[in-house]
């Protein structure tokens, strides 16, 4: 399977950004770690990160022809981007929403995900393990 992992704003600062919440590993560490997991064997996993909403939407649209599934951490866009929600429902590519931190046990505004209903599942609070769980979910689903 061809899987696209999309990370939204500020996730390029992983390792530096609030390590007590997001851990000390960088986004690159996370990508390398996922590639090494046996569940990733035989699958093509492509990583993309952007701080810009339109770029994230452009990437989601590429999945119509190029990818079988999406692992999506939209960062703060999770909580208010109806444009990203519409992109997921438009392409119909199976998408798993992932958050490193537990969005339900933090500030009130983080408890809302406007994209959740368009995803096949939401995984939150498992750190990098959440990306692996998302991969397994997509493999089982597709
Ligand atoms: C996040 C949670 C969001 O609320 C936050 O804005 C992020 C990261 C997470 O992975 O825990 O940027 O998506």
mmCIF file of C-alpha atoms and ligand atoms in Angstrom, residues 7-11 14 17-18 21-22 72-80 97-103 106-107 109-112 123-125 127 131, ligand 1:
data_model
loop_
_atom_site.group_PDB
_atom_site.id
_atom_site.type_symbol
_atom_site.label_atom_id
_atom_site.label_comp_id
_atom_site.label_asym_id
_atom_site.label_seq_id
_atom_site.Cartn_x
_atom_site.Cartn_y
_atom_site.Cartn_z
ATOM 1 C CA UNK A 7 1.695 16.487 9.585
ATOM 2 C CA UNK A 8 0.368 19.993 10.050
ATOM 3 C CA UNK A 9 1.596 23.220 11.624
ATOM 4 C CA UNK A 10 4.382 23.298 14.192
ATOM 5 C CA UNK A 11 5.025 19.561 13.963
ATOM 6 C CA UNK A 14 9.008 18.235 17.259
ATOM 7 C CA UNK A 17 8.481 22.127 20.868
ATOM 8 C CA UNK A 18 7.069 21.559 24.369
ATOM 9 C CA UNK A 21 3.916 17.237 25.901
ATOM 10 C CA UNK A 22 5.238 16.011 22.549
ATOM 11 C CA UNK A 72 -3.169 12.715 9.321
ATOM 12 C CA UNK A 73 -2.039 14.836 12.230
ATOM 13 C CA UNK A 74 -3.498 18.233 11.320
ATOM 14 C CA UNK A 75 -2.057 19.962 14.420
ATOM 15 C CA UNK A 76 -4.184 22.912 15.523
ATOM 16 C CA UNK A 77 -6.142 22.790 12.223
ATOM 17 C CA UNK A 78 -7.872 19.771 13.762
ATOM 18 C CA UNK A 79 -9.968 22.063 15.870
ATOM 19 C CA UNK A 80 -11.309 24.457 13.250
ATOM 20 C CA UNK A 97 -6.552 11.081 12.499
ATOM 21 C CA UNK A 98 -3.586 10.952 14.884
ATOM 22 C CA UNK A 99 -2.458 13.136 17.777
ATOM 23 C CA UNK A 100 0.683 12.649 19.806
ATOM 24 C CA UNK A 101 -0.899 14.157 22.911
ATOM 25 C CA UNK A 102 -4.275 13.290 24.416
ATOM 26 C CA UNK A 103 -6.411 16.092 23.003
ATOM 27 C CA UNK A 106 -5.881 19.246 27.597
ATOM 28 C CA UNK A 107 -7.451 22.673 27.017
ATOM 29 C CA UNK A 109 -10.684 23.901 22.591
ATOM 30 C CA UNK A 110 -8.605 20.790 21.808
ATOM 31 C CA UNK A 111 -11.493 18.451 22.640
ATOM 32 C CA UNK A 112 -13.225 19.410 19.397
ATOM 33 C CA UNK A 123 -5.996 7.963 17.795
ATOM 34 C CA UNK A 124 -4.890 10.364 20.484
ATOM 35 C CA UNK A 125 -2.390 10.368 23.328
ATOM 36 C CA UNK A 127 2.805 9.461 21.199
ATOM 37 C CA UNK A 131 1.255 6.538 14.050
HETATM 38 C C1 LIG B 1 -1.527 17.782 18.187
HETATM 39 C C2 LIG B 1 -2.575 18.343 19.152
HETATM 40 C C3 LIG B 1 -3.085 19.688 18.672
HETATM 41 O O1 LIG B 1 -4.058 20.199 19.595
HETATM 42 C C4 LIG B 1 -1.951 20.670 18.577
HETATM 43 O O2 LIG B 1 -2.415 21.901 18.085
HETATM 44 C C5 LIG B 1 -0.815 20.150 17.778
HETATM 45 C C6 LIG B 1 -0.412 18.767 17.947
HETATM 46 C C7 LIG B 1 -0.898 16.490 18.705
HETATM 47 O O3 LIG B 1 -0.252 15.790 17.934
HETATM 48 O O4 LIG B 1 -1.030 16.177 19.894
HETATM 49 O O5 LIG B 1 -0.171 20.889 17.041
HETATM 50 O O6 LIG B 1 -2.167 17.487 16.952
#
